[in-house]
PDB file of C-alpha atoms in Angstrom:
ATOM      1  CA  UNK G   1       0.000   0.000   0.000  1.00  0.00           C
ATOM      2  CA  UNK G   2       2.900   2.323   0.411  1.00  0.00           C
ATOM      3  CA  UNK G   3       4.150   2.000  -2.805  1.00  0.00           C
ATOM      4  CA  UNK G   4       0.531   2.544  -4.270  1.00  0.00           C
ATOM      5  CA  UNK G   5       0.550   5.333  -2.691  1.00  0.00           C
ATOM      6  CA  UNK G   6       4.036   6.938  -3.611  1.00  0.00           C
ATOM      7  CA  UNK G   7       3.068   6.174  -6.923  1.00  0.00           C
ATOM      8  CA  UNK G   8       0.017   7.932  -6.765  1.00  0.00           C
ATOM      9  CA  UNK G   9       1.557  11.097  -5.147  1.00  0.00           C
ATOM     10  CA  UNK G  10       4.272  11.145  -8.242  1.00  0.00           C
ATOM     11  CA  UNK G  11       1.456  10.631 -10.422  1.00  0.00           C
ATOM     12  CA  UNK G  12      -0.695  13.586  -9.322  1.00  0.00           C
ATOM     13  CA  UNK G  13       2.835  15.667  -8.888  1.00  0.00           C
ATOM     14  CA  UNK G  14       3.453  14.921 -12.868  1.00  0.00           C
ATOM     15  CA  UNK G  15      -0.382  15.875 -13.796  1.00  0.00           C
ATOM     16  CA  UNK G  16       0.235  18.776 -12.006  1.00  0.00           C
ATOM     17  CA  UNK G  17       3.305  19.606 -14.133  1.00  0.00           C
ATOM     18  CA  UNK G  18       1.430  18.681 -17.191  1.00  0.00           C
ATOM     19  CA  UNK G  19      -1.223  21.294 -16.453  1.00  0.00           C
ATOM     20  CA  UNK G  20       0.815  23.907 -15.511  1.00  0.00           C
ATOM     21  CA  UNK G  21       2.604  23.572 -18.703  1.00  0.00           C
ATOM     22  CA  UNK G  22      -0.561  23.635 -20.365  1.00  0.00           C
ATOM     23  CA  UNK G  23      -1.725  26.583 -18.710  1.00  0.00           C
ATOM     24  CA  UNK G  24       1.425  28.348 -19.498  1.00  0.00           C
ATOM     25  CA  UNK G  25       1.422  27.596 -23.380  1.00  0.00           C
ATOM     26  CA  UNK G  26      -2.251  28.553 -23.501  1.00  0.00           C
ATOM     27  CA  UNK G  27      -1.559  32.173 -22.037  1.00  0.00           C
ATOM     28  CA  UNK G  28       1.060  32.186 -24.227  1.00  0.00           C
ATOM     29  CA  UNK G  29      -0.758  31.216 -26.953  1.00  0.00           C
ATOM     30  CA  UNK G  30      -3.678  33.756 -26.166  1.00  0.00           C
ATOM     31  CA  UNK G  31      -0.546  36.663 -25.386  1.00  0.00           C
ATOM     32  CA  UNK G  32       1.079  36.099 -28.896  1.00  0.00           C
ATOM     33  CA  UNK G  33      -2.643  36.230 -30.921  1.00  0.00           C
ATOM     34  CA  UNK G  34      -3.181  39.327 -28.988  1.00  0.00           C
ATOM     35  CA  UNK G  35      -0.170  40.472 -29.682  1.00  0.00           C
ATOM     36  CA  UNK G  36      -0.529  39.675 -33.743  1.00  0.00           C
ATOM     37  CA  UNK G  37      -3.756  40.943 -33.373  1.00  0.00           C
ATOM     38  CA  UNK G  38      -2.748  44.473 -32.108  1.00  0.00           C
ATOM     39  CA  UNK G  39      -0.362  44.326 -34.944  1.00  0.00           C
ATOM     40  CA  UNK G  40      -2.254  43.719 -37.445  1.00  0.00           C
ATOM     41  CA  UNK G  41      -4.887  46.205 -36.551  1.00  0.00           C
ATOM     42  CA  UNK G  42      -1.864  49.026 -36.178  1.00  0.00           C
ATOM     43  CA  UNK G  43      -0.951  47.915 -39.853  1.00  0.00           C
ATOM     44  CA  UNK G  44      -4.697  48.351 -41.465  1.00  0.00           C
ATOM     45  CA  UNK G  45      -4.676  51.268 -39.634  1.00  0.00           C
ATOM     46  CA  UNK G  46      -1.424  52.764 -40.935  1.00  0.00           C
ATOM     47  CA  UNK G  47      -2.490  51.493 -44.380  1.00  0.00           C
ATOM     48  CA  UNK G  48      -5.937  52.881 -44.384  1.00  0.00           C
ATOM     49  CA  UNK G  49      -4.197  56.182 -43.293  1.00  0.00           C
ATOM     50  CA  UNK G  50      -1.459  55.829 -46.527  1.00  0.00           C
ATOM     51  CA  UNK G  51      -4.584  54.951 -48.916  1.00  0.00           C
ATOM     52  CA  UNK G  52      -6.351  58.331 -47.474  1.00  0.00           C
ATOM     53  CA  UNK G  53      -3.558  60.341 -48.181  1.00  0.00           C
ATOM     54  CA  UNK G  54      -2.673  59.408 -51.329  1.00  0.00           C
ATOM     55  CA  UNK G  55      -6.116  59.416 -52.317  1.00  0.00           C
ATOM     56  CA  UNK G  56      -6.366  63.374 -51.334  1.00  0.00           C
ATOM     57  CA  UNK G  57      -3.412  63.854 -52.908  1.00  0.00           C
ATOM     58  CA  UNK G  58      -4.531  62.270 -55.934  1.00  0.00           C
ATOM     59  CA  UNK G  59      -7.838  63.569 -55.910  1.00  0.00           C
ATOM     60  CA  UNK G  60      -6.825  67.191 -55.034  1.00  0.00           C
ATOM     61  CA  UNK G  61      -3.741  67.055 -57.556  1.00  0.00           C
ATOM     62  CA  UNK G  62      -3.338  70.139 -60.046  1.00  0.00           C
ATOM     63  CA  UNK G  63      -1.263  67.984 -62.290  1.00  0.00           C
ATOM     64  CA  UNK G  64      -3.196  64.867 -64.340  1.00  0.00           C
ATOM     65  CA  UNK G  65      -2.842  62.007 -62.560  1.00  0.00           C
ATOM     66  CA  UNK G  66      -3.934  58.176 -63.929  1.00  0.00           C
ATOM     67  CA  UNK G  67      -3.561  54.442 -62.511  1.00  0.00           C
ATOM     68  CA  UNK G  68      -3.325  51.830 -64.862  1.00  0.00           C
ATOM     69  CA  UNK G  69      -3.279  48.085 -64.954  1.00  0.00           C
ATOM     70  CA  UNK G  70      -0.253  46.558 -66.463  1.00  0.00           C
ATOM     71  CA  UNK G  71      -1.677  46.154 -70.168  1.00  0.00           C
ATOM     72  CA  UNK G  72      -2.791  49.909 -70.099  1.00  0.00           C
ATOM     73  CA  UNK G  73      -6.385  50.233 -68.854  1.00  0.00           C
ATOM     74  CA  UNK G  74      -7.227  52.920 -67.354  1.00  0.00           C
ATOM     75  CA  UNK G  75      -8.502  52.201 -63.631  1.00  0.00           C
ATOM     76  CA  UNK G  76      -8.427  55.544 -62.031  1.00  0.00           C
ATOM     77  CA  UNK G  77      -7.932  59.194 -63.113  1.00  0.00           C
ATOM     78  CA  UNK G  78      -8.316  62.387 -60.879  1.00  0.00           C
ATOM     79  CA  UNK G  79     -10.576  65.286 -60.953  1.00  0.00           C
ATOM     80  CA  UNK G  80      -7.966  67.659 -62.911  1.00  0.00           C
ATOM     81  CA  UNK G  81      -7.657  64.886 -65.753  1.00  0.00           C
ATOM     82  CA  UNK G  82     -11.152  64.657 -66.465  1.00  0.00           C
ATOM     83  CA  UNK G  83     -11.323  68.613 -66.676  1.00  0.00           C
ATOM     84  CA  UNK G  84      -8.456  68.586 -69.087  1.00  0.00           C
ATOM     85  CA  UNK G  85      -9.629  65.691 -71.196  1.00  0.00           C
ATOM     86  CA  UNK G  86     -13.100  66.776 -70.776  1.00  0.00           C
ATOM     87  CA  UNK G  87     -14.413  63.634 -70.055  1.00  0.00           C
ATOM     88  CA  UNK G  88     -16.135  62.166 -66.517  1.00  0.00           C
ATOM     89  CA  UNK G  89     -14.823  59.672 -64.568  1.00  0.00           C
ATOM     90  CA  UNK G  90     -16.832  56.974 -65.574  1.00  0.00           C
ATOM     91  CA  UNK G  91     -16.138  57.775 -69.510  1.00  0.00           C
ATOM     92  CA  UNK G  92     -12.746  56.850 -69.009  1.00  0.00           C
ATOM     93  CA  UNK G  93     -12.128  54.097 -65.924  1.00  0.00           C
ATOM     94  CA  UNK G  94     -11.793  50.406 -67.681  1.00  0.00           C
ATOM     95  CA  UNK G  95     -10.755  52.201 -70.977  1.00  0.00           C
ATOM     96  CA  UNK G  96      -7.048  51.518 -72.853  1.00  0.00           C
ATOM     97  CA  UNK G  97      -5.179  54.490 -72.548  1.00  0.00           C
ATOM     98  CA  UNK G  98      -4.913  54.339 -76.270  1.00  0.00           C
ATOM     99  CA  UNK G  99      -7.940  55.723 -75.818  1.00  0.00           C
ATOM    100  CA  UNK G 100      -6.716  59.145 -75.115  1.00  0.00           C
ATOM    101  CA  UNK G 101      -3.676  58.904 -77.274  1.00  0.00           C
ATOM    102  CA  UNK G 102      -3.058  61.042 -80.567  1.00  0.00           C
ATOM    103  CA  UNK G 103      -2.814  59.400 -83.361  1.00  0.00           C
ATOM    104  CA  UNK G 104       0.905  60.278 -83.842  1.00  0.00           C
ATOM    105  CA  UNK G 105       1.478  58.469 -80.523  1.00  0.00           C
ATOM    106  CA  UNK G 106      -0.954  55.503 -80.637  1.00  0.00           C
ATOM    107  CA  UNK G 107       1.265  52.997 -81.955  1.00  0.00           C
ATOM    108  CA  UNK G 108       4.239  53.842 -79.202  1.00  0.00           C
ATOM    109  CA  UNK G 109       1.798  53.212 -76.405  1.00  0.00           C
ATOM    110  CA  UNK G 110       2.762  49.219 -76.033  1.00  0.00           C
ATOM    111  CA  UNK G 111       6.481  49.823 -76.372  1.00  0.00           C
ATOM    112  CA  UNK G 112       5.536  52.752 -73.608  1.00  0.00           C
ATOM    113  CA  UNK G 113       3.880  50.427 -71.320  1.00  0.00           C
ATOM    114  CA  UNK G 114       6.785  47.788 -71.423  1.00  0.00           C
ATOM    115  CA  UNK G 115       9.398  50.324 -70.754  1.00  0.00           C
ATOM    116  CA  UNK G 116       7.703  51.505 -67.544  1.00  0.00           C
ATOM    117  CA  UNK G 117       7.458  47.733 -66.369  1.00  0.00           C
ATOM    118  CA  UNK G 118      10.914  46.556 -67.679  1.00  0.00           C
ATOM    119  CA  UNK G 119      12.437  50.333 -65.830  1.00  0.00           C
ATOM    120  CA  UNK G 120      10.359  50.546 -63.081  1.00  0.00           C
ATOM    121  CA  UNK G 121      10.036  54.498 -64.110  1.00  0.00           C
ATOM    122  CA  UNK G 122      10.239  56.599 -67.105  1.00  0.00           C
ATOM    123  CA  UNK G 123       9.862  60.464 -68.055  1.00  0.00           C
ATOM    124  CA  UNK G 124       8.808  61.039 -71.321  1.00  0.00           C
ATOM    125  CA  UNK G 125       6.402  63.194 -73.495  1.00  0.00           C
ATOM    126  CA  UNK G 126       3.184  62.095 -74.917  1.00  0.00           C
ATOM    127  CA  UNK G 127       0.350  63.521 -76.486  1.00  0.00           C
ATOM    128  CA  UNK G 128      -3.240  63.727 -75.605  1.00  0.00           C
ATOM    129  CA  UNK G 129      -6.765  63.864 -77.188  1.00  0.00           C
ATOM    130  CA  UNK G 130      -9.616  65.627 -75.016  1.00  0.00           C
ATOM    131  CA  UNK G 131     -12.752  64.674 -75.866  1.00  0.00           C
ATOM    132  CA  UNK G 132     -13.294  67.549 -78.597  1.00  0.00           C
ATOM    133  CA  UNK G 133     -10.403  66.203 -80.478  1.00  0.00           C
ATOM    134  CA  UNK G 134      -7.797  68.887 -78.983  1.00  0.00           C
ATOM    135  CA  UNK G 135      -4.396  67.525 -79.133  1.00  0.00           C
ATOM    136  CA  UNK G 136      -2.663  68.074 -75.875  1.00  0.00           C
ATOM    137  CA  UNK G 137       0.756  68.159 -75.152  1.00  0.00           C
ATOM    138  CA  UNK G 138       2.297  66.528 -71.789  1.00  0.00           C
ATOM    139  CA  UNK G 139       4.891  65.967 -69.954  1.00  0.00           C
ATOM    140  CA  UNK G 140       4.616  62.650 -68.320  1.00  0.00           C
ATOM    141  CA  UNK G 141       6.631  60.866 -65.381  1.00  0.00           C
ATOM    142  CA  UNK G 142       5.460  56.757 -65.214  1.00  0.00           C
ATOM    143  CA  UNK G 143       6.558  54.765 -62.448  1.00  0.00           C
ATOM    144  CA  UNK G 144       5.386  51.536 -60.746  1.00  0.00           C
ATOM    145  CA  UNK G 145       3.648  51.621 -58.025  1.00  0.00           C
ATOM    146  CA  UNK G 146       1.487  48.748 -55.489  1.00  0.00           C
ATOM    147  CA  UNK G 147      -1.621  48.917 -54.758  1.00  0.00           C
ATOM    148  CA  UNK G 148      -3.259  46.389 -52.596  1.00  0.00           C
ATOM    149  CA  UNK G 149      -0.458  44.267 -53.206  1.00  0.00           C
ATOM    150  CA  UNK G 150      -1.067  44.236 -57.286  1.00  0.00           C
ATOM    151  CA  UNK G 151       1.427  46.160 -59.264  1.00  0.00           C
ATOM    152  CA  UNK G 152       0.138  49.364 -61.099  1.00  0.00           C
ATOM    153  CA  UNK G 153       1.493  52.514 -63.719  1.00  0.00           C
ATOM    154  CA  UNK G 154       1.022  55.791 -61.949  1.00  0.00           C
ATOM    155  CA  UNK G 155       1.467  58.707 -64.815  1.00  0.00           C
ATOM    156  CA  UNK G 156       1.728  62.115 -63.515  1.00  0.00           C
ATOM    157  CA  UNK G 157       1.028  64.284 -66.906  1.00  0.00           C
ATOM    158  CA  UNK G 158       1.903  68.188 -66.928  1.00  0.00           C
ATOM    159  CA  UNK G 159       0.389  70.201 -69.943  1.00  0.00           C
ATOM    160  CA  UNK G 160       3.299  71.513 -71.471  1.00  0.00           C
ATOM    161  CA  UNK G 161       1.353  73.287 -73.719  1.00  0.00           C
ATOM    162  CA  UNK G 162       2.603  76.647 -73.303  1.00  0.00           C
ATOM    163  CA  UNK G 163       6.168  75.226 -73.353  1.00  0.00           C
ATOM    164  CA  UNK G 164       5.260  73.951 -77.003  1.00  0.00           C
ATOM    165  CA  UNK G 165       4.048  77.229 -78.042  1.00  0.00           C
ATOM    166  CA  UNK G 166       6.939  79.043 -77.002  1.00  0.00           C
ATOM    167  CA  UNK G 167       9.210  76.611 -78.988  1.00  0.00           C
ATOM    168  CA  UNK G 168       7.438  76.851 -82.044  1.00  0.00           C
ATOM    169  CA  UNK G 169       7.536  80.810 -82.043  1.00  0.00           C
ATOM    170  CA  UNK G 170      10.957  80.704 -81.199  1.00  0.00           C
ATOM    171  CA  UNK G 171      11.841  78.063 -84.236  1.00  0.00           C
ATOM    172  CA  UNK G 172      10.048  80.227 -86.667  1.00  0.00           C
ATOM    173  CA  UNK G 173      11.559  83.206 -85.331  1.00  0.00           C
ATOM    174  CA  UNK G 174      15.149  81.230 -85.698  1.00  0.00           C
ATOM    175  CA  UNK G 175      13.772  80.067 -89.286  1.00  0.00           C
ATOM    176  CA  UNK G 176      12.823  83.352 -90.222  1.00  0.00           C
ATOM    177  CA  UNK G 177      16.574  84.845 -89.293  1.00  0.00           C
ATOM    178  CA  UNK G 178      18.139  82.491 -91.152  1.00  0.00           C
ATOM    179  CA  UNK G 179      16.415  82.878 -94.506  1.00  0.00           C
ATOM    180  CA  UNK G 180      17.210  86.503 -94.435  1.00  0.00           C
ATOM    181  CA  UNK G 181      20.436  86.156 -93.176  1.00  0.00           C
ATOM    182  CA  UNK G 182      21.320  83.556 -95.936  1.00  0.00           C
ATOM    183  CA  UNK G 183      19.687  85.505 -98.465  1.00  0.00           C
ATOM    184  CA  UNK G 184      21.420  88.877 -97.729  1.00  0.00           C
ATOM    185  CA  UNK G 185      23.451  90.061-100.539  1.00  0.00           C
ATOM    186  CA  UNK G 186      25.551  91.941 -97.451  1.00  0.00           C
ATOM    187  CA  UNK G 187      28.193  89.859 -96.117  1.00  0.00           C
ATOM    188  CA  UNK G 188      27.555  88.576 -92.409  1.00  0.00           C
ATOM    189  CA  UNK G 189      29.357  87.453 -89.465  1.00  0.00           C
ATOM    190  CA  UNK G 190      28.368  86.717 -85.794  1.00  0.00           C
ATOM    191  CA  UNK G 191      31.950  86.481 -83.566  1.00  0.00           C
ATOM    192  CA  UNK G 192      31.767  86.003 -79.808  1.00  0.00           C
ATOM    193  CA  UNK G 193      33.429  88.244 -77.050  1.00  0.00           C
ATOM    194  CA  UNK G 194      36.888  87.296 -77.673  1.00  0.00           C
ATOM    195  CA  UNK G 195      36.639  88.167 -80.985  1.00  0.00           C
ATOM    196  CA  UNK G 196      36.551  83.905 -83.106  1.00  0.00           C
ATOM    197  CA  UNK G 197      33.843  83.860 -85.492  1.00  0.00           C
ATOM    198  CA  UNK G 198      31.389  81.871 -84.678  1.00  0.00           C
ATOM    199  CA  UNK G 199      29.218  81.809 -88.165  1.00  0.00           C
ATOM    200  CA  UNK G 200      29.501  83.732 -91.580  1.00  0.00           C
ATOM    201  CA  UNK G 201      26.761  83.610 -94.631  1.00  0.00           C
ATOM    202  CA  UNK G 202      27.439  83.383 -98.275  1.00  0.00           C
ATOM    203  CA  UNK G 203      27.650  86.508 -99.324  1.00  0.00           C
ATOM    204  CA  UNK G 204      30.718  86.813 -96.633  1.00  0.00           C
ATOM    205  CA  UNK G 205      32.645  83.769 -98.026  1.00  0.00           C
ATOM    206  CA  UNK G 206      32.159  85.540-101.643  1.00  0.00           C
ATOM    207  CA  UNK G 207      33.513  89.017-100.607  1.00  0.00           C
TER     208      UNK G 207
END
């Protein structure tokens, strides 16, 4: 009988054990979900926060801003892009950004695309068609972007416009000064300050 019941007391000492160890990897169990828990809820929180400040910024954006898919569609374009283009929202989400290229443009727009992906970014210019037919000039800076997890073109396009104008005044201008310069039965020279010549016409050569 004493042996039964040493054996019994090292019994109920080892199920003792066994539950404490239980109880222990339970509350540690429960600790580390809360503490995954608290984690995760900090990160959805942080990333809601990230998604509403980039969608302000988008939204609010002077410059014309678009998110595309991969093979060009058009998934999301801001406020100041739809008043440029003249088109609504809804005209343009799900379309191929072909779409709203000119036709001088339209058959770059796949070797475009692949650059982006293949470079990650890429500055370049492009030209747009607003609804009325307008041809639009911009300057555009691609890069790839995540959303969600899914990989995504973000253009930013500047209407360079103005910048376009300027040039082709300032060619003409250029064009103009030439063809009388040329032309001028007076010889002509142009020398910088240290007194090399830096161009001549004809009629100079002849005299």
């Amino acid at each position: 009988h004493a042996d039964q019941h040493e054996a019994f007391a090292e019994f109920e000492k080892f199920e003792n054990r066994i539950n404490i160890i239980a109880l222990i990897s339970i509350f540690g169990i429960l600790l580390l979900s809360w503490y995954i828990s608290r984690r995760l809820l900090k990160f959805r929180q942080s990333n809601l926060e990230s998604k509403l400040k980039f969608h302000v910024l988008f939204d609010y954006a002077n410059d014309t801003m678009i998110i595309l898919s991969l093979n060009g569609i058009i998934e999301d374009i801001n406020s100041s892009g739809c008043t440029r283009l003249g088109y609504t929202k809804h005209e343009l989400v799900e379309k191929h950004i072909s779409h709203l290229t000119s036709h001088d443009f339209s058959k770059d727009v796949s070797f475009r695309l692949s650059t982006i992906a293949d470079q990650g970014k890429k500055n370049f210019e492009w030209e747009f068609l607003r609804k009325d037919g307008t041809v639009i000039p911009l300057d555009v800076n691609a890069q790839m972007i995540y959303i969600d997890g899914i990989q995504k073109i973000f253009l930013v396009r500047r209407d360079i416009t103005d910048r376009k104008r300027q040039e082709y005044i300032l060619n003409e201008r250029e064009s103009k000064y030439r063809s009388v310069i040329e032309t001028s039965q007076d010889g002509f020279w142009i020398i910088d300050l240290q007194g090399y010549i830096l161009e001549v016409n004809d009629a100079y050569i002849k005299r």
